[in-house]
Short mmCIF file of C-alpha atoms in Angstrom, two decimals:
data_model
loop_
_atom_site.label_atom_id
_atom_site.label_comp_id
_atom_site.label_asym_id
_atom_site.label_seq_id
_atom_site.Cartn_x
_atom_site.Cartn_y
_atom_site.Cartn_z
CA UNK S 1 -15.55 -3.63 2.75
CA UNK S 2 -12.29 -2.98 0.82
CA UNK S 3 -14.09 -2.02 -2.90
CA UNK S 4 -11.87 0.57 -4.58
CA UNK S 5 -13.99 3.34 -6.39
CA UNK S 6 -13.21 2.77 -9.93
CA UNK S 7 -13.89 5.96 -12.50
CA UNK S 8 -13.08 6.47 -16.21
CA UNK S 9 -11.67 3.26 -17.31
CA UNK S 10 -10.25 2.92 -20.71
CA UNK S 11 -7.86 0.67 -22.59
CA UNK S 12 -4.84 1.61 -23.70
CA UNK S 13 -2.80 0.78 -26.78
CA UNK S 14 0.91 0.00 -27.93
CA UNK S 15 1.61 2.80 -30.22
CA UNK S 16 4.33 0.92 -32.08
CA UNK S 17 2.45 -2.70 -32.32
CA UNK S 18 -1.40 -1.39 -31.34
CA UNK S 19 -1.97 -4.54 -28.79
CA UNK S 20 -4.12 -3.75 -25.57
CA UNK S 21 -2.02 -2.94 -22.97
CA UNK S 22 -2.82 -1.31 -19.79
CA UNK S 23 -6.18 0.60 -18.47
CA UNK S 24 -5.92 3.78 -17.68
CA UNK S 25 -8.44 4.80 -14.39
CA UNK S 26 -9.29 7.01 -11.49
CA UNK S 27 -8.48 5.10 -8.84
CA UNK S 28 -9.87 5.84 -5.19
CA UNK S 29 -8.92 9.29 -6.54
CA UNK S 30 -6.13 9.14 -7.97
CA UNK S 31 -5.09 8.74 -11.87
CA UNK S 32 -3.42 5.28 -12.37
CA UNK S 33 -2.48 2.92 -15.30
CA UNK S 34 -3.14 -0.30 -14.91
CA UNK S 35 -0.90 -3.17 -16.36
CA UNK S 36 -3.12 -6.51 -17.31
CA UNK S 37 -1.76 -8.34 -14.68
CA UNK S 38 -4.19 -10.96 -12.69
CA UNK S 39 -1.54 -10.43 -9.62
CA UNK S 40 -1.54 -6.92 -9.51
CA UNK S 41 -4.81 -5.75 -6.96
CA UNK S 42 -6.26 -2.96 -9.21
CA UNK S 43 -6.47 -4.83 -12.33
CA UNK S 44 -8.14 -7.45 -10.06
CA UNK S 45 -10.64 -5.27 -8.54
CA UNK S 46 -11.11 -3.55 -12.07
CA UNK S 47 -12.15 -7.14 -13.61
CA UNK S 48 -13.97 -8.12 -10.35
CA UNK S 49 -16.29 -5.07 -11.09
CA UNK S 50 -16.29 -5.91 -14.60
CA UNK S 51 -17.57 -9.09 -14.20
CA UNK S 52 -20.34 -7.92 -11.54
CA UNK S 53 -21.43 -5.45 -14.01
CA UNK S 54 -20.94 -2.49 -11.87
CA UNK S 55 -17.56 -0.77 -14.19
CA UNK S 56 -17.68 -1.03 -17.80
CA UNK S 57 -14.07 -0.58 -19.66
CA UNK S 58 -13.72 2.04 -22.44
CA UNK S 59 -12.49 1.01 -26.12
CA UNK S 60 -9.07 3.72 -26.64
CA UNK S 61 -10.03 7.05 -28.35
CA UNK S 62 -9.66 6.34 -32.08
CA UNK K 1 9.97 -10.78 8.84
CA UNK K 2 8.00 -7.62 8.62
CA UNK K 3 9.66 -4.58 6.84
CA UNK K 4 9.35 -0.96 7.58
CA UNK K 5 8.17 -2.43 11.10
CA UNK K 6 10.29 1.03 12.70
CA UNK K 7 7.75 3.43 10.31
CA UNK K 8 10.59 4.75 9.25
CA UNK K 9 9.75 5.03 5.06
CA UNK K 10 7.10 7.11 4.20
CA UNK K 11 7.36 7.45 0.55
CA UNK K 12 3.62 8.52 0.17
CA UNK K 13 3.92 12.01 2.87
CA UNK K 14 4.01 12.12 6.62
CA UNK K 15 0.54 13.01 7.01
CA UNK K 16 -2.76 12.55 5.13
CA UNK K 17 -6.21 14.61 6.55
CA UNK K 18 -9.58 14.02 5.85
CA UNK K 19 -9.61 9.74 5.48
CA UNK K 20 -12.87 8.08 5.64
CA UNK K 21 -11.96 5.09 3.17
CA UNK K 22 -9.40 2.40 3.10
CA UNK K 23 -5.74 3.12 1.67
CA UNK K 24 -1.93 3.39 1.29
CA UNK K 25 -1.32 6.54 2.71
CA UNK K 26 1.80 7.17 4.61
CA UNK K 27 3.97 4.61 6.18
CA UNK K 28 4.67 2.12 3.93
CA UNK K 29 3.14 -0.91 3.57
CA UNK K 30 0.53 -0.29 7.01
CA UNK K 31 -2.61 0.45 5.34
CA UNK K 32 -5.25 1.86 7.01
CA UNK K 33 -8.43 0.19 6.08
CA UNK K 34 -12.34 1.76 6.93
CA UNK K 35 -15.58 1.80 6.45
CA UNK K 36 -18.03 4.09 7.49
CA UNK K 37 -16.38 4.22 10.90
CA UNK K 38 -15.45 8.76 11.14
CA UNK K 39 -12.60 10.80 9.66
CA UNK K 40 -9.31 10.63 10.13
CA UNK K 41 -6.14 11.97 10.12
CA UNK K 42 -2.92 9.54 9.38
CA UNK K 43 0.60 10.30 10.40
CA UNK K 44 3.46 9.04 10.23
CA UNK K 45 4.34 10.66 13.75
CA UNK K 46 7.30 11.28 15.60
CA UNK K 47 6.12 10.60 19.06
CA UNK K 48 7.83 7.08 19.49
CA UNK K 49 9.42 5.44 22.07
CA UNK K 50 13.16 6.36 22.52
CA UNK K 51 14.54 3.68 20.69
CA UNK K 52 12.56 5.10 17.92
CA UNK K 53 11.92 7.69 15.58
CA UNK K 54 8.82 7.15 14.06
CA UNK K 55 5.23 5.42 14.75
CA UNK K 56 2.21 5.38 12.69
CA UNK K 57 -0.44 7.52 14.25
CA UNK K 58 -3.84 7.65 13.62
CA UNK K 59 -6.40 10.24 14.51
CA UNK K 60 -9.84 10.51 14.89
CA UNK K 61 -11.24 14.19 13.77
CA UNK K 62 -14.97 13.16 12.97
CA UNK K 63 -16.25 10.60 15.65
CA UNK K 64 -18.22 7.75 15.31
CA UNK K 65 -19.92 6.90 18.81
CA UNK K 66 -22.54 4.00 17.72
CA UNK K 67 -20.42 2.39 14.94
CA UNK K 68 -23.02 0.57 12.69
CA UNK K 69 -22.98 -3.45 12.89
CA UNK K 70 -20.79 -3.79 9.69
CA UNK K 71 -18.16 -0.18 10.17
CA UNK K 72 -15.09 -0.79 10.55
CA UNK K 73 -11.35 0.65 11.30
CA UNK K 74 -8.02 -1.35 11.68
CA UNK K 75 -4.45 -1.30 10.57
CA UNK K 76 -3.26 -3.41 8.09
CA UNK K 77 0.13 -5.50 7.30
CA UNK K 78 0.07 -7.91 4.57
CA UNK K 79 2.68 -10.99 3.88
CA UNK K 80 3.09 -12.41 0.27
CA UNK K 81 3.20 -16.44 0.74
CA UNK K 82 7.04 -16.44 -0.44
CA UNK K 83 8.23 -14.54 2.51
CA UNK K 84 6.50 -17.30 4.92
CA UNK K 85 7.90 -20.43 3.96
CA UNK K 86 10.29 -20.90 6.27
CA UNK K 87 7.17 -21.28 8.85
CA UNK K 88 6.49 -24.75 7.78
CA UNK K 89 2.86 -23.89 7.92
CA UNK K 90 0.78 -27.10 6.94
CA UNK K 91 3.43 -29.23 8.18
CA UNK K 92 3.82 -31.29 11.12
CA UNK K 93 7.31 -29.19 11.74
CA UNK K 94 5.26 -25.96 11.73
CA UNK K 95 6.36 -22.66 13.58
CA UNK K 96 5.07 -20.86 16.52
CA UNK K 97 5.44 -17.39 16.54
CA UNK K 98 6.02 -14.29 18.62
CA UNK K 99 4.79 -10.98 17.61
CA UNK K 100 5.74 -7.71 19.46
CA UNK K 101 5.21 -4.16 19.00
CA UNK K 102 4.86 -0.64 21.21
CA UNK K 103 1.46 0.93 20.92
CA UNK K 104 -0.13 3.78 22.41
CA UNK K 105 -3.58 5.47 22.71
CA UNK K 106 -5.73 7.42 24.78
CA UNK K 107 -7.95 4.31 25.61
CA UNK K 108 -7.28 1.76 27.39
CA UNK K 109 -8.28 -1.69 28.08
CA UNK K 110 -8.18 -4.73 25.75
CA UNK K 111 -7.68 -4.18 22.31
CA UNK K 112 -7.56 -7.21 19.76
CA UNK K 113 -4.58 -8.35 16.50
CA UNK K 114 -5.84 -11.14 14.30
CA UNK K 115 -4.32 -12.95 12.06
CA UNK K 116 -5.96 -14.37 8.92
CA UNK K 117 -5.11 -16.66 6.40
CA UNK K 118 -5.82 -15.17 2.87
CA UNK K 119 -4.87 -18.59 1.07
CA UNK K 120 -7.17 -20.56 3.21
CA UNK K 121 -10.29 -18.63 3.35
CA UNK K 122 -9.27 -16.25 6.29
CA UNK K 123 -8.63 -19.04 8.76
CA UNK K 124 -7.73 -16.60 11.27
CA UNK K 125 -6.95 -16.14 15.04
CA UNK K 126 -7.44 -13.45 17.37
CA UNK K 127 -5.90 -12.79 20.80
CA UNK K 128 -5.67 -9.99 22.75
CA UNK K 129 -3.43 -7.47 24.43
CA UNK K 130 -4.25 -4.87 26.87
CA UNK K 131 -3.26 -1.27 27.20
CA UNK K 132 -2.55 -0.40 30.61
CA UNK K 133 -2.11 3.31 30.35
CA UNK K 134 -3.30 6.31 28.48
CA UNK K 135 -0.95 8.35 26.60
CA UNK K 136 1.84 6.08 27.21
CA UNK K 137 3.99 3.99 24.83
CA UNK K 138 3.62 0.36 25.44
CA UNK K 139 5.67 -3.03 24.65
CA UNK K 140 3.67 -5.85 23.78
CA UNK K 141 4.46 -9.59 23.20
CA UNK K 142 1.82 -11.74 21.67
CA UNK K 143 2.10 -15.83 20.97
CA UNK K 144 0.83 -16.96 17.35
CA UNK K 145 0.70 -20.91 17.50
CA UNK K 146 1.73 -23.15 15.24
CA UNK K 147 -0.82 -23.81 11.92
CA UNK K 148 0.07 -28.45 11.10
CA UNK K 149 -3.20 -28.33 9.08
CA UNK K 150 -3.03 -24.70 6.72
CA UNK K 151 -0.67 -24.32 3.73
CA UNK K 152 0.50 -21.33 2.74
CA UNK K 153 1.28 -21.27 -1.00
CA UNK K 154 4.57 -20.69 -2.47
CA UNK K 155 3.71 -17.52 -4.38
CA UNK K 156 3.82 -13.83 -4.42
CA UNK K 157 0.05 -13.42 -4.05
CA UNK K 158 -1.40 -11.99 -0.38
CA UNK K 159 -0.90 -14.95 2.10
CA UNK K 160 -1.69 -13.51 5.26
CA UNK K 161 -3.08 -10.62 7.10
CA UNK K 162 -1.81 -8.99 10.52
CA UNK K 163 -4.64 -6.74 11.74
CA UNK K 164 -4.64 -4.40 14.61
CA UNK K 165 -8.72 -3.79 15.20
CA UNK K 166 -8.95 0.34 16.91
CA UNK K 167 -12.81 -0.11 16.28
CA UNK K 168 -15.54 -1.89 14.03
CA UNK K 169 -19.57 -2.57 14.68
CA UNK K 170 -21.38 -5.65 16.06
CA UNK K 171 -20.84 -7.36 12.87
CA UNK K 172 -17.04 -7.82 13.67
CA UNK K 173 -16.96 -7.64 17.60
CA UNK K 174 -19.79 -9.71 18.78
CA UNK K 175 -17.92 -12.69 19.02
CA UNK K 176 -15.20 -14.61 21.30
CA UNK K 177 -11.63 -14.44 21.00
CA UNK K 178 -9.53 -17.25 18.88
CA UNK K 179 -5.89 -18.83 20.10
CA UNK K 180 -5.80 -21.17 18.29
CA UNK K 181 -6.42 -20.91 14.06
CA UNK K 182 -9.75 -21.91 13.32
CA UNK K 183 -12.34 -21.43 10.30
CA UNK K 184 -13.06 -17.53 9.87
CA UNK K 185 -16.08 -16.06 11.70
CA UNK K 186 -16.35 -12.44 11.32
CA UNK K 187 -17.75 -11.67 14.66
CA UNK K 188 -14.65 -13.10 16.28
CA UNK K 189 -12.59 -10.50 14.37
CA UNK K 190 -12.17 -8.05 17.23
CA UNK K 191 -13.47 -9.51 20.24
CA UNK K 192 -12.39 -6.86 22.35
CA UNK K 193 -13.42 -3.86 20.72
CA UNK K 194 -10.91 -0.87 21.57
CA UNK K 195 -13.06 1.39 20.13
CA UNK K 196 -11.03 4.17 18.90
CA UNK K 197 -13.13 6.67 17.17
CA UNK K 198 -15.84 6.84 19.44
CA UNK K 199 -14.64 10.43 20.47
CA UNK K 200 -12.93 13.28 18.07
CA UNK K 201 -9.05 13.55 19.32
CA UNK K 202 -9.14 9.47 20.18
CA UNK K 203 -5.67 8.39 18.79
CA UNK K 204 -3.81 5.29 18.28
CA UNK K 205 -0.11 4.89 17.49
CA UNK K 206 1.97 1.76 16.58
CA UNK K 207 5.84 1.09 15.89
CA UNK K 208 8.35 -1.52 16.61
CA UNK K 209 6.61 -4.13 14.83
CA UNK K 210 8.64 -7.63 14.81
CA UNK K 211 6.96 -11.42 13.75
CA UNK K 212 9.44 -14.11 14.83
CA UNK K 213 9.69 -17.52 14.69
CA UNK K 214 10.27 -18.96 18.67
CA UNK K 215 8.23 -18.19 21.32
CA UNK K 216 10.54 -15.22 22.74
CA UNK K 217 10.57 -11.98 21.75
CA UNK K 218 13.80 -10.41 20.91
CA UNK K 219 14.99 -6.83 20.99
CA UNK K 220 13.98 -4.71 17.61
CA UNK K 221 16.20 -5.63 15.02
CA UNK K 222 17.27 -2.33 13.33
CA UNK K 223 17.46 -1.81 9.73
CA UNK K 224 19.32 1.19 8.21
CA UNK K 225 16.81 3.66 5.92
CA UNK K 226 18.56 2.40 2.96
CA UNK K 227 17.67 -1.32 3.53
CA UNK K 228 14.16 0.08 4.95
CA UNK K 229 13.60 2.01 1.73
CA UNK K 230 15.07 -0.94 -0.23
CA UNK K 231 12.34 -3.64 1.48
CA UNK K 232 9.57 -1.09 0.73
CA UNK K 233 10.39 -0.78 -3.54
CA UNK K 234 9.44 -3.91 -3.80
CA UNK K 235 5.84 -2.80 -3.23
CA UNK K 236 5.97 0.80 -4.17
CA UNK K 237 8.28 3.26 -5.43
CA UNK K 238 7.82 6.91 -6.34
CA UNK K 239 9.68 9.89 -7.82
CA UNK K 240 8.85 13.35 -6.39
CA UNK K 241 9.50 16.94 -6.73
CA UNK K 242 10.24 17.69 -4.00
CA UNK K 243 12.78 18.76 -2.38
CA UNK K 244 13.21 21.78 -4.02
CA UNK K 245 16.27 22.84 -5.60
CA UNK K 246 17.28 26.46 -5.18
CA UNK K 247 13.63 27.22 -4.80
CA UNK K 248 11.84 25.66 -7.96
CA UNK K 249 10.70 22.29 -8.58
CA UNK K 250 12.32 20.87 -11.76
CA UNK K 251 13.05 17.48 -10.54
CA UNK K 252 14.52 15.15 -13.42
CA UNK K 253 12.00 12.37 -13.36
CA UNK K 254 13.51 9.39 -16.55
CA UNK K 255 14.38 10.11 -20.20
CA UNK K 256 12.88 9.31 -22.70
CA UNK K 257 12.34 9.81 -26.77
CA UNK K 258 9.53 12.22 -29.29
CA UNK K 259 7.74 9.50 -31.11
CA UNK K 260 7.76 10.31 -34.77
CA UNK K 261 4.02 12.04 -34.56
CA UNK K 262 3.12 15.19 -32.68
CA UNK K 263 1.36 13.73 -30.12
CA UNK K 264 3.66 10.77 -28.36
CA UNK K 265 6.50 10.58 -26.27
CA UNK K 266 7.84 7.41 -24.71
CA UNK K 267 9.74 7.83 -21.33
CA UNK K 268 11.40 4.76 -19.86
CA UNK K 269 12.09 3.37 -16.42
CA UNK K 270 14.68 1.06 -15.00
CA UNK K 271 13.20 0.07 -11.51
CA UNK K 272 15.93 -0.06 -8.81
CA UNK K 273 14.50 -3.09 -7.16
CA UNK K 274 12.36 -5.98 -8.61
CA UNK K 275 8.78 -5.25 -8.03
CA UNK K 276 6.27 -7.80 -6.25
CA UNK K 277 4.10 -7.88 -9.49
CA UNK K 278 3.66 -6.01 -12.64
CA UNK K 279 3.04 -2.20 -11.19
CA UNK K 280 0.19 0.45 -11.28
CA UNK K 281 1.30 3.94 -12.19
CA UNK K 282 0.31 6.83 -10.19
CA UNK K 283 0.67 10.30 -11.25
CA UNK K 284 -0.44 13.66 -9.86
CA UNK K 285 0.84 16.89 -10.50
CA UNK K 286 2.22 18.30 -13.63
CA UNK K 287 5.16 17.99 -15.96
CA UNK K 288 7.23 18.86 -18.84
CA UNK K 289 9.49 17.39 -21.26
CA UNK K 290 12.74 18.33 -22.21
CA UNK K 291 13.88 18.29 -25.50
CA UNK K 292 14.89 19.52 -29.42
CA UNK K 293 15.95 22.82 -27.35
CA UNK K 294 12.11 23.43 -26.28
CA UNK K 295 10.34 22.44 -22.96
CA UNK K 296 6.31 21.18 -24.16
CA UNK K 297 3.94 21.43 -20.94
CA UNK K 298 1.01 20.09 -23.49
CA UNK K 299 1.29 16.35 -21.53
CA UNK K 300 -2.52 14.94 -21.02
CA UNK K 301 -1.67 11.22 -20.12
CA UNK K 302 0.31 8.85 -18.80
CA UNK K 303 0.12 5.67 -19.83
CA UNK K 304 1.52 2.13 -19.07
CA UNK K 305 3.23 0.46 -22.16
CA UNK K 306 4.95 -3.40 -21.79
CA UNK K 307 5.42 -3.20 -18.19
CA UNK K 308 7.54 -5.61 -15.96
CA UNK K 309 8.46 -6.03 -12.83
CA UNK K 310 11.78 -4.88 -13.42
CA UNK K 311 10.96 -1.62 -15.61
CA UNK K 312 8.50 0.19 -17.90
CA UNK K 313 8.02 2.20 -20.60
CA UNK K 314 5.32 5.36 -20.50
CA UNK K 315 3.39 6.34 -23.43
CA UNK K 316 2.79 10.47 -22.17
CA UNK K 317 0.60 11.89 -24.41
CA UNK K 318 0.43 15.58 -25.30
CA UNK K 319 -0.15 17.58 -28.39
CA UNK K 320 2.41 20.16 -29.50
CA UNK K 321 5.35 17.57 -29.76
CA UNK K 322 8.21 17.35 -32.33
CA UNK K 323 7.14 15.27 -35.20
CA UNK K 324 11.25 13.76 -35.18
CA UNK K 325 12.39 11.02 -32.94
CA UNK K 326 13.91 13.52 -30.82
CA UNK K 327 15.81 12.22 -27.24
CA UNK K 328 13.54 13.97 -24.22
CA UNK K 329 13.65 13.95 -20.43
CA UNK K 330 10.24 14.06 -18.35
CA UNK K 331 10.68 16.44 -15.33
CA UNK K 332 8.03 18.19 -13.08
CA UNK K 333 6.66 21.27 -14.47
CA UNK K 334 7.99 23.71 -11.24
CA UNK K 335 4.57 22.10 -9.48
CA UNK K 336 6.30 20.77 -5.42
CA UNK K 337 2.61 18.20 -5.31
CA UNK K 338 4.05 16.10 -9.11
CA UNK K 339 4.58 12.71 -8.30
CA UNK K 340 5.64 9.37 -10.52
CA UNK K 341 4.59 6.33 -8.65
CA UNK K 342 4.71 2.53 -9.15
CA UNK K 343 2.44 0.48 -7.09
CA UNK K 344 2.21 -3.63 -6.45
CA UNK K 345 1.29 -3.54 -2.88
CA UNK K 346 -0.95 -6.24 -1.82
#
């Protein structure tokens, strides 16, 4: 009954050292980044609906 | 041991319109959570009892009169298991507890807080209070007993819930009430269902909230807006516009540097207090940078790059940047609504 409504997710990249490093997402409405943190609650929810196969993450525009 | 408990911070606005889903909207850390259960309007009011300024106020606009068996709507406070040590919880030296708050509302009769145990599946209890009067500001003292048999970990993860149920469907209210903590069953969630919401106008308004260890309830302990503000940065802190200054909107947000391409900037942030986790950025709005002699409005993106809980850096991607490594400064673009926020709220 709490499920955030996750749009537009894509990865983002370290322009200096090109590692993954955040997702960028509409949020519930609102534009976020989103460290790859397991204790932060979006990145949670985001790989919660990952693994149910309801949000799919984007690859960064080349 | 709860912050903000006056409703005094309200880094997010004083008022949010229109709220049919759960969320962080006003008063800090008091979430309002729904589903499927009307629209609403969230405040963070200044009808309070005299001792205080502030109360969190929320108010029905679209009502829900036969709330379906799984709708929902309650107010939220969440402790991380660090801040609850000190209750002993598991032990055979646990801690009884004494929560106390004002509340008001239109309706009246019985109204339900529960308690839930996030780190051991939602064991949870549920008494219940009773509002006496309409319209009329309340003190209430409620006993939480002691937990000898449920750990609470040592952690900054969500350890447990304080819920004040205004209204939910049969799913949630069908059961019995809990006083002592006992395995989760949803139906004993809100035993005695208030049931705010089932007419447009319905209201209800909380402030003074205070969790202490003891079984008496002392007076509110008063924090000054500084320590307030301080408490809530920990879970979310945010850089504004607003006010104006001499009629425009050019607040200085961080600095920052032109990456050597046309396209990059980084801007960097020093947070003033430790966050609870690794933060979410929020932006809305728009901005400019500040730099080489030029202002460049061409930002698309904000990104996250190596954050901590102490700081970040922001990749904000444009087009129509120096190609130099240039010093910058981010600032809204004249816009009052631009926001910078960091968020690790439970």
């Amino acid at each position: 009954m709490e499920t955030m409504t996750i749009d537009n997710a894509q990865y983002n990249y370290d322009v200096i050292d090109n590692i993954k490093c955040s997702i960028n997402a509409t949020i519930d409405g609102i534009t976020m980044s989103v460290p790859l943190d397991p204790a932060n609650r979006h990145y949670a929810e985001i790989m919660r609906q990952v693994e149910a196969g309801e949000l799919t993450i984007q690859e960064a525009d080349s | 041991m709860v912050l903000n408990g006056s409703m005094a911070v309200a880094q997010r606005g004083t008022q949010s319109t229109g709220i049919t889903t759960t969320g962080f909207r006003t008063v800090d850390h008091f979430r309002t959570s729904l589903s499927s259960l009307g629209t609403w309007t969230e405040n963070q009011s200044t009808d309070a009892p005299n001792e205080f300024a502030s109360s969190f106020k929320l108010t029905c606009t679209t009502a829900d009169a036969s709330p379906a068996a799984g709708d929902v709507a309650y107010l939220r406070y969440m402790f991380e298991g660090n801040e609850l040590q000190g209750l002993a919880y598991g032990t055979s030296s646990a801690k009884e507890l004494i929560l106390s708050f004002w509340v008001k509302s239109n309706k009246t009769g019985s109204a339900t807080v529960q308690l839930l145990q996030n780190d051991n599946s939602s064991k949870n209890i549920s008494p219940l209070y009773t509002i006496n009067s309409a319209d009329t500001w309340e003190y209430k003292t409620i006993s939480i007993p002691a937990d000898t048999a449920g750990n609470i970990d040592n952690d900054t993860g969500p350890a447990v819930s304080l819920i004040w149920w205004i209204n939910s469907g049969s799913t949630y209210s069908s059961g019995s009430t809990r006083t002592t903590w006992t395995a989760y069953s949803a139906a004993d969630s809100n035993p005695a269902n208030l049931g705010v919401g089932g007419a447009t106008s319905d209201y209800f308004a909380i402030t003074g909230v205070q969790l202490e260890v003891g079984s008496v309830a002392t007076p509110f302990e008063h924090r000054s807006y500084g320590e307030e503000l301080a408490l809530c940065q920990r879970y979310y802190q945010r850089r504004g516009a607003t006010p104006a200054m001499n009629g425009s909107y050019y607040a200085m947000i961080a600095d920052g540097m032109f990456w050597d391409n046309a396209d990059t900037a980084f801007i960097n942030f020093e947070f003033p207090v430790d966050m609870r986790a690794t933060p979410s950025l929020e932006s809305g709005g728009t901005f400019r940078l500040v730099g080489n002699g030029t202002s460049y409005t061409g930002i698309s993106t904000f990104a996250l790059q190596w954050p901590t809980t102490y700081g970040t850096r922001i990749n904000a991607s444009g087009s129509g940047y120096p190609a130099t490594k240039n010093a910058c400064f981010l600032q809204s673009n004249n816009n009052s609504s631009s926001y910078i926020a960091f968020n690790a709220e439970l």
